[in-house]
């Protein structure tokens, strides 16, 4: 056995306290130049000997400070009282009643601190909350009565530290006893002004002590003791990895991790001397504690000093966790897959660590838009470094089915063909458009591929939890399996096919299995049995959420039968979203034994009943854990229903699992936390990572680190230092502007072909939040959002340049990157190159403008290869759509593309862009895409286009769709009247139905009191037409507002309507539906009699009308306003320009006159008194043979 790890002092070991101390006891220096390496800055011993004693915060209540204020929000009932401003707590959970002061609702609010004694003030810190002062002035006083401005008017940044020094009209050298923040104006939040709010006001009597920079360890360990930097351990070519006990597997992992970047052999040996080695001990009897507590399955102890690295754990999982901590202590370049010339120093440190919760999960959703096996493995790689313990895979939803289920093991009488699940619904996905109109991705995991994912995760101590959502979110299953479709399943099946149509929208709550259909339970048992057999692990997830259309009683009936069925056939615990907990009401006290409820929204009362009956809770509160939400309103992808405003890593960090549930829940009832990432807007692994990181790290630290040890400021600092590591690994992430991203560079040796001029790589730079200059000479911080990507912050405040200094010459460095920063991708690794020829070996130095860099050895040989050149242009593009003689409108057909550049490719039908797909790095795309349901039958031209690169194919389309005959110019249509429209809660007026945009819609009123059917809209066609048809397109994004039964009327005058000219029922299809009809007139009325959803709402996305203009009426009409004896009149004249007599009716708002048999060349006229001295502008009409000729007249005052 190896020596026991250094046993830390028993003092301060309770889990209630965490220590981050320097064992050397020297003054501590802030690491600003090298945070990305994970190393700890050395203590400056010389500075420590001569440094002036640091100051202190004399405003603290504990230092004798006394605080008063103009008032508090809510009269203090919210707890946001002045005493919170001097309690030493400078931040707190977003939106909770925590340690901050919020003023009364006044622009003149103030906060005053009386110090224990008059003090010469070095500086004042104000930690502002979101509702900071828009403008304020800092004042000082000797007596608390007479005040002097110590600053000019200040406009601080909300949610940030604001530091001010005494000046303006005050004497910086004078001693003051009173300090006051005097507000001038408040900052509106959401267009409303609340009280001025701040976390803390500090008054310092000297320079603040500079804390030693905390190691970039995420999640934060239970106990960290930093040692003297002189005691760091350096990995060298002679270093070995020593395995003790059952540590061989972990020892191999360490060596595999370190070999590519170091280029060292790092042999692994079983047992032996630990001196100068990395030693790994896995022993169930290992003697160690974590802050005085017993060792647990995932716990470990890590010790580093100049003599080596020692990892001790009772399990391989604990040792694996220790390795993740070790890799974060090493320079970020340890993640490089090519050798680099870094200083492989591990700082002296003692770490004791164990998790708060065993369940620390992330959910990925390949159901809505597929993620490849490779993409899933990439996420397992990065998340396991952050001590993920559970990967929850959402494998089926309304939009698609992603896991192969075979017919093997079907019970007697089961006729379901389970292979249809992937054969049919494995080729469907989100149809709603993603970034740049990219359509959802299709595909599925074979059972072998799924088992490979499970095994890959298990190697990294991650448990996979599979979810198939039932009874709701089941449209993909209903679309594939006829036996699941009944008169009670939802939505109703298509009579022509016996199954529901596929649905690629993001709608929820509309689909459900029939709880009375025995096939529903046969299906559930078969599917979950195979899932459990493929997965292993302790849990399966049945969903159980958002069954709105099904109703509560039917839902309860399903769950109370399905849960025992699933438990019986799988032998696993069942997880469901928190809605399913309500099904346990009235059940026995042990009904939920072994089951888990995943809380995401709503009342927690059923959850408390759930845990009282033997269940446990996973907390995934949507406002602080749903990773599919936008970071800000400008984020190109993501949703915003759960989190508004700024939804960055700090907000996702600052919540507490036991209290975020309404009414709270005991810690013993919480199994852990999970961060779900739904894929409505996600297309591909890169976009997945953009939303996943860094907020998944926030949630995983919440699951790992003790509540009392969490600190948002510390976390954001460590996150910024973690950025270069993610960059070197090639992972995408959101470069948050709420942290400062570290930067790091490294040199690399060159094997140059003698005499050959080429761009030789001499080093690399990882600098999140930066961009490359067009000429490649500079790497600059990106602080503007006007260039198409979010503004952020880098430790680089000036552009970075570099040069290669060799014995005989100095060469300029040009930087290149294969992954430039854009709206959805961070800055990738920059390669430093020199364009030169080398004739002899040389010892050079890469020198950057920051003063760092490293040695570059140039080895010259005529046999060395040249570096890779530019990527060759792709060949001629090709396109293949569908595999049969024809393709079907509204169906997903196979698509294969070659010969494109990586990136988005537009898909067009008959010249109109419909959506995009993305070509891979090799310029290809293979998958399924939807042929738009509105595509007309016959030969259609399908085109793939990327800039000037374009290729087309003509395919026969099978379609029930036909174009609307004789379409009337949409610009001439007007809404004449409407029975109901919603313009209060949303802008859904009837005019949206004729604007040519199917993404806008008319919706009947739903705010307040909704009006019942029938609903109608009347269109003025602008002239008389022989109307031949109507085309109705329903709302595209949700079921509400879709009309079913209808009637159509045509009228000459918009008053008399007669009998309907057409009637029938629209279906739920999103494609335009054409109605043939015959009628003559200027006005058309569509009357809805019922809705597809069975509710009171009606509407339309688009209404188009077809017709042939009626022969022109041979009438010329004029109307004028006149004064006669102080009275305003409207005079109308109508000339018969034809060759036969006509009957005319002259209509105005002030009277009507009928004139019979007006001869050719003659006129009818009428003068109509308004009985007033003025008239407003209006219209008069002349009606001939049912056709109205409308003419305007002006306003007049007599």
PDB file of N, CA and C in Angstrom, residues 1046-1090:
ATOM      1  N   UNK A1046     -67.698  24.945 -41.823  1.00  0.00           N
ATOM      2  CA  UNK A1046     -67.731  26.304 -42.349  1.00  0.00           C
ATOM      3  C   UNK A1046     -68.851  26.461 -43.364  1.00  0.00           C
ATOM      4  N   UNK A1047     -69.198  27.711 -43.662  1.00  0.00           N
ATOM      5  CA  UNK A1047     -70.057  28.105 -44.777  1.00  0.00           C
ATOM      6  C   UNK A1047     -69.447  29.326 -45.434  1.00  0.00           C
ATOM      7  N   UNK A1048     -69.674  29.476 -46.742  1.00  0.00           N
ATOM      8  CA  UNK A1048     -69.173  30.622 -47.491  1.00  0.00           C
ATOM      9  C   UNK A1048     -70.355  31.315 -48.171  1.00  0.00           C
ATOM     10  N   UNK A1049     -70.392  32.639 -48.085  1.00  0.00           N
ATOM     11  CA  UNK A1049     -71.456  33.447 -48.699  1.00  0.00           C
ATOM     12  C   UNK A1049     -70.810  34.489 -49.612  1.00  0.00           C
ATOM     13  N   UNK A1050     -71.554  34.892 -50.662  1.00  0.00           N
ATOM     14  CA  UNK A1050     -71.136  35.963 -51.557  1.00  0.00           C
ATOM     15  C   UNK A1050     -72.276  36.966 -51.665  1.00  0.00           C
ATOM     16  N   UNK A1051     -71.943  38.252 -51.654  1.00  0.00           N
ATOM     17  CA  UNK A1051     -72.967  39.302 -51.680  1.00  0.00           C
ATOM     18  C   UNK A1051     -72.513  40.439 -52.586  1.00  0.00           C
ATOM     19  N   UNK A1052     -73.496  41.055 -53.238  1.00  0.00           N
ATOM     20  CA  UNK A1052     -73.205  42.216 -54.085  1.00  0.00           C
ATOM     21  C   UNK A1052     -72.947  43.457 -53.260  1.00  0.00           C
ATOM     22  N   UNK A1053     -73.659  43.604 -52.139  1.00  0.00           N
ATOM     23  CA  UNK A1053     -73.593  44.846 -51.384  1.00  0.00           C
ATOM     24  C   UNK A1053     -73.069  44.693 -49.967  1.00  0.00           C
ATOM     25  N   UNK A1054     -72.763  43.476 -49.527  1.00  0.00           N
ATOM     26  CA  UNK A1054     -72.296  43.274 -48.168  1.00  0.00           C
ATOM     27  C   UNK A1054     -73.383  43.364 -47.139  1.00  0.00           C
ATOM     28  N   UNK A1055     -74.640  43.426 -47.593  1.00  0.00           N
ATOM     29  CA  UNK A1055     -75.779  43.521 -46.684  1.00  0.00           C
ATOM     30  C   UNK A1055     -76.680  42.301 -46.841  1.00  0.00           C
ATOM     31  N   UNK A1056     -77.085  42.058 -48.075  1.00  0.00           N
ATOM     32  CA  UNK A1056     -77.939  40.909 -48.365  1.00  0.00           C
ATOM     33  C   UNK A1056     -77.056  39.721 -48.751  1.00  0.00           C
ATOM     34  N   UNK A1057     -77.260  38.584 -48.069  1.00  0.00           N
ATOM     35  CA  UNK A1057     -76.332  37.458 -48.262  1.00  0.00           C
ATOM     36  C   UNK A1057     -76.969  36.223 -48.891  1.00  0.00           C
ATOM     37  N   UNK A1058     -78.204  35.980 -48.675  1.00  0.00           N
ATOM     38  CA  UNK A1058     -78.831  34.800 -49.255  1.00  0.00           C
ATOM     39  C   UNK A1058     -78.295  33.506 -48.673  1.00  0.00           C
ATOM     40  N   UNK A1059     -78.336  32.434 -49.492  1.00  0.00           N
ATOM     41  CA  UNK A1059     -77.907  31.118 -49.049  1.00  0.00           C
ATOM     42  C   UNK A1059     -76.397  30.950 -49.230  1.00  0.00           C
ATOM     43  N   UNK A1060     -75.786  30.023 -48.454  1.00  0.00           N
ATOM     44  CA  UNK A1060     -74.345  29.784 -48.645  1.00  0.00           C
ATOM     45  C   UNK A1060     -74.066  29.219 -50.030  1.00  0.00           C
ATOM     46  N   UNK A1061     -72.919  29.630 -50.598  1.00  0.00           N
ATOM     47  CA  UNK A1061     -72.520  29.119 -51.902  1.00  0.00           C
ATOM     48  C   UNK A1061     -71.596  27.917 -51.759  1.00  0.00           C
ATOM     49  N   UNK A1062     -71.130  27.638 -50.533  1.00  0.00           N
ATOM     50  CA  UNK A1062     -70.311  26.455 -50.271  1.00  0.00           C
ATOM     51  C   UNK A1062     -70.363  26.163 -48.781  1.00  0.00           C
ATOM     52  N   UNK A1063     -70.191  24.899 -48.415  1.00  0.00           N
ATOM     53  CA  UNK A1063     -70.130  24.509 -47.007  1.00  0.00           C
ATOM     54  C   UNK A1063     -69.336  23.213 -46.914  1.00  0.00           C
ATOM     55  N   UNK A1064     -68.851  22.906 -45.729  1.00  0.00           N
ATOM     56  CA  UNK A1064     -68.054  21.693 -45.533  1.00  0.00           C
ATOM     57  C   UNK A1064     -67.299  21.773 -44.226  1.00  0.00           C
ATOM     58  N   UNK A1065     -66.157  21.091 -44.158  1.00  0.00           N
ATOM     59  CA  UNK A1065     -65.363  21.071 -42.933  1.00  0.00           C
ATOM     60  C   UNK A1065     -63.886  21.053 -43.292  1.00  0.00           C
ATOM     61  N   UNK A1066     -63.138  21.965 -42.718  1.00  0.00           N
ATOM     62  CA  UNK A1066     -61.692  21.981 -42.894  1.00  0.00           C
ATOM     63  C   UNK A1066     -61.068  20.916 -41.988  1.00  0.00           C
ATOM     64  N   UNK A1067     -59.930  20.374 -42.414  1.00  0.00           N
ATOM     65  CA  UNK A1067     -59.191  19.418 -41.587  1.00  0.00           C
ATOM     66  C   UNK A1067     -58.104  20.155 -40.808  1.00  0.00           C
ATOM     67  N   UNK A1068     -57.314  19.395 -40.022  1.00  0.00           N
ATOM     68  CA  UNK A1068     -56.254  19.988 -39.208  1.00  0.00           C
ATOM     69  C   UNK A1068     -54.962  20.197 -39.979  1.00  0.00           C
ATOM     70  N   UNK A1069     -54.943  19.872 -41.273  1.00  0.00           N
ATOM     71  CA  UNK A1069     -53.714  20.012 -42.038  1.00  0.00           C
ATOM     72  C   UNK A1069     -53.229  21.452 -42.043  1.00  0.00           C
ATOM     73  N   UNK A1070     -51.909  21.603 -42.098  1.00  0.00           N
ATOM     74  CA  UNK A1070     -51.328  22.941 -42.155  1.00  0.00           C
ATOM     75  C   UNK A1070     -51.246  23.459 -43.583  1.00  0.00           C
ATOM     76  N   UNK A1071     -51.530  22.595 -44.555  1.00  0.00           N
ATOM     77  CA  UNK A1071     -51.480  23.010 -45.956  1.00  0.00           C
ATOM     78  C   UNK A1071     -52.726  23.816 -46.308  1.00  0.00           C
ATOM     79  N   UNK A1072     -52.631  24.680 -47.322  1.00  0.00           N
ATOM     80  CA  UNK A1072     -53.823  25.413 -47.772  1.00  0.00           C
ATOM     81  C   UNK A1072     -54.908  24.453 -48.242  1.00  0.00           C
ATOM     82  N   UNK A1073     -56.173  24.760 -47.933  1.00  0.00           N
ATOM     83  CA  UNK A1073     -57.318  23.934 -48.322  1.00  0.00           C
ATOM     84  C   UNK A1073     -58.212  24.760 -49.243  1.00  0.00           C
ATOM     85  N   UNK A1074     -58.444  24.238 -50.437  1.00  0.00           N
ATOM     86  CA  UNK A1074     -59.167  24.980 -51.471  1.00  0.00           C
ATOM     87  C   UNK A1074     -60.615  24.523 -51.550  1.00  0.00           C
ATOM     88  N   UNK A1075     -61.519  25.483 -51.622  1.00  0.00           N
ATOM     89  CA  UNK A1075     -62.957  25.226 -51.719  1.00  0.00           C
ATOM     90  C   UNK A1075     -63.450  25.806 -53.047  1.00  0.00           C
ATOM     91  N   UNK A1076     -64.060  24.962 -53.890  1.00  0.00           N
ATOM     92  CA  UNK A1076     -64.671  25.453 -55.132  1.00  0.00           C
ATOM     93  C   UNK A1076     -66.050  26.022 -54.829  1.00  0.00           C
ATOM     94  N   UNK A1077     -66.390  27.127 -55.488  1.00  0.00           N
ATOM     95  CA  UNK A1077     -67.713  27.716 -55.272  1.00  0.00           C
ATOM     96  C   UNK A1077     -68.092  28.564 -56.479  1.00  0.00           C
ATOM     97  N   UNK A1078     -69.353  28.927 -56.531  1.00  0.00           N
ATOM     98  CA  UNK A1078     -69.862  29.781 -57.595  1.00  0.00           C
ATOM     99  C   UNK A1078     -70.732  30.868 -56.973  1.00  0.00           C
ATOM    100  N   UNK A1079     -70.419  32.107 -57.257  1.00  0.00           N
ATOM    101  CA  UNK A1079     -71.194  33.233 -56.745  1.00  0.00           C
ATOM    102  C   UNK A1079     -70.708  34.512 -57.370  1.00  0.00           C
ATOM    103  N   UNK A1080     -71.553  35.510 -57.436  1.00  0.00           N
ATOM    104  CA  UNK A1080     -71.185  36.789 -58.031  1.00  0.00           C
ATOM    105  C   UNK A1080     -71.432  37.897 -57.029  1.00  0.00           C
ATOM    106  N   UNK A1081     -70.436  38.759 -56.874  1.00  0.00           N
ATOM    107  CA  UNK A1081     -70.572  39.875 -55.963  1.00  0.00           C
ATOM    108  C   UNK A1081     -69.232  40.446 -55.589  1.00  0.00           C
ATOM    109  N   UNK A1082     -69.283  41.479 -54.777  1.00  0.00           N
ATOM    110  CA  UNK A1082     -68.061  42.159 -54.343  1.00  0.00           C
ATOM    111  C   UNK A1082     -67.613  41.703 -52.959  1.00  0.00           C
ATOM    112  N   UNK A1083     -68.482  41.065 -52.228  1.00  0.00           N
ATOM    113  CA  UNK A1083     -68.193  40.729 -50.842  1.00  0.00           C
ATOM    114  C   UNK A1083     -68.254  39.215 -50.642  1.00  0.00           C
ATOM    115  N   UNK A1084     -67.270  38.683 -49.872  1.00  0.00           N
ATOM    116  CA  UNK A1084     -67.256  37.262 -49.544  1.00  0.00           C
ATOM    117  C   UNK A1084     -67.184  37.132 -48.024  1.00  0.00           C
ATOM    118  N   UNK A1085     -68.017  36.248 -47.469  1.00  0.00           N
ATOM    119  CA  UNK A1085     -68.032  36.026 -46.020  1.00  0.00           C
ATOM    120  C   UNK A1085     -67.725  34.551 -45.741  1.00  0.00           C
ATOM    121  N   UNK A1086     -66.700  34.315 -44.913  1.00  0.00           N
ATOM    122  CA  UNK A1086     -66.392  32.971 -44.413  1.00  0.00           C
ATOM    123  C   UNK A1086     -66.948  32.876 -43.003  1.00  0.00           C
ATOM    124  N   UNK A1087     -67.835  31.899 -42.797  1.00  0.00           N
ATOM    125  CA  UNK A1087     -68.456  31.694 -41.487  1.00  0.00           C
ATOM    126  C   UNK A1087     -67.953  30.372 -40.923  1.00  0.00           C
ATOM    127  N   UNK A1088     -67.282  30.414 -39.756  1.00  0.00           N
ATOM    128  CA  UNK A1088     -66.886  29.211 -39.060  1.00  0.00           C
ATOM    129  C   UNK A1088     -67.970  28.770 -38.110  1.00  0.00           C
ATOM    130  N   UNK A1089     -68.298  27.473 -38.140  1.00  0.00           N
ATOM    131  CA  UNK A1089     -69.365  26.933 -37.289  1.00  0.00           C
ATOM    132  C   UNK A1089     -68.823  26.127 -36.111  1.00  0.00           C
ATOM    133  N   UNK A1090     -67.575  25.665 -36.216  1.00  0.00           N
ATOM    134  CA  UNK A1090     -66.963  24.890 -35.136  1.00  0.00           C
ATOM    135  C   UNK A1090     -65.458  24.906 -35.322  1.00  0.00           C
TER     136      UNK A1090
END
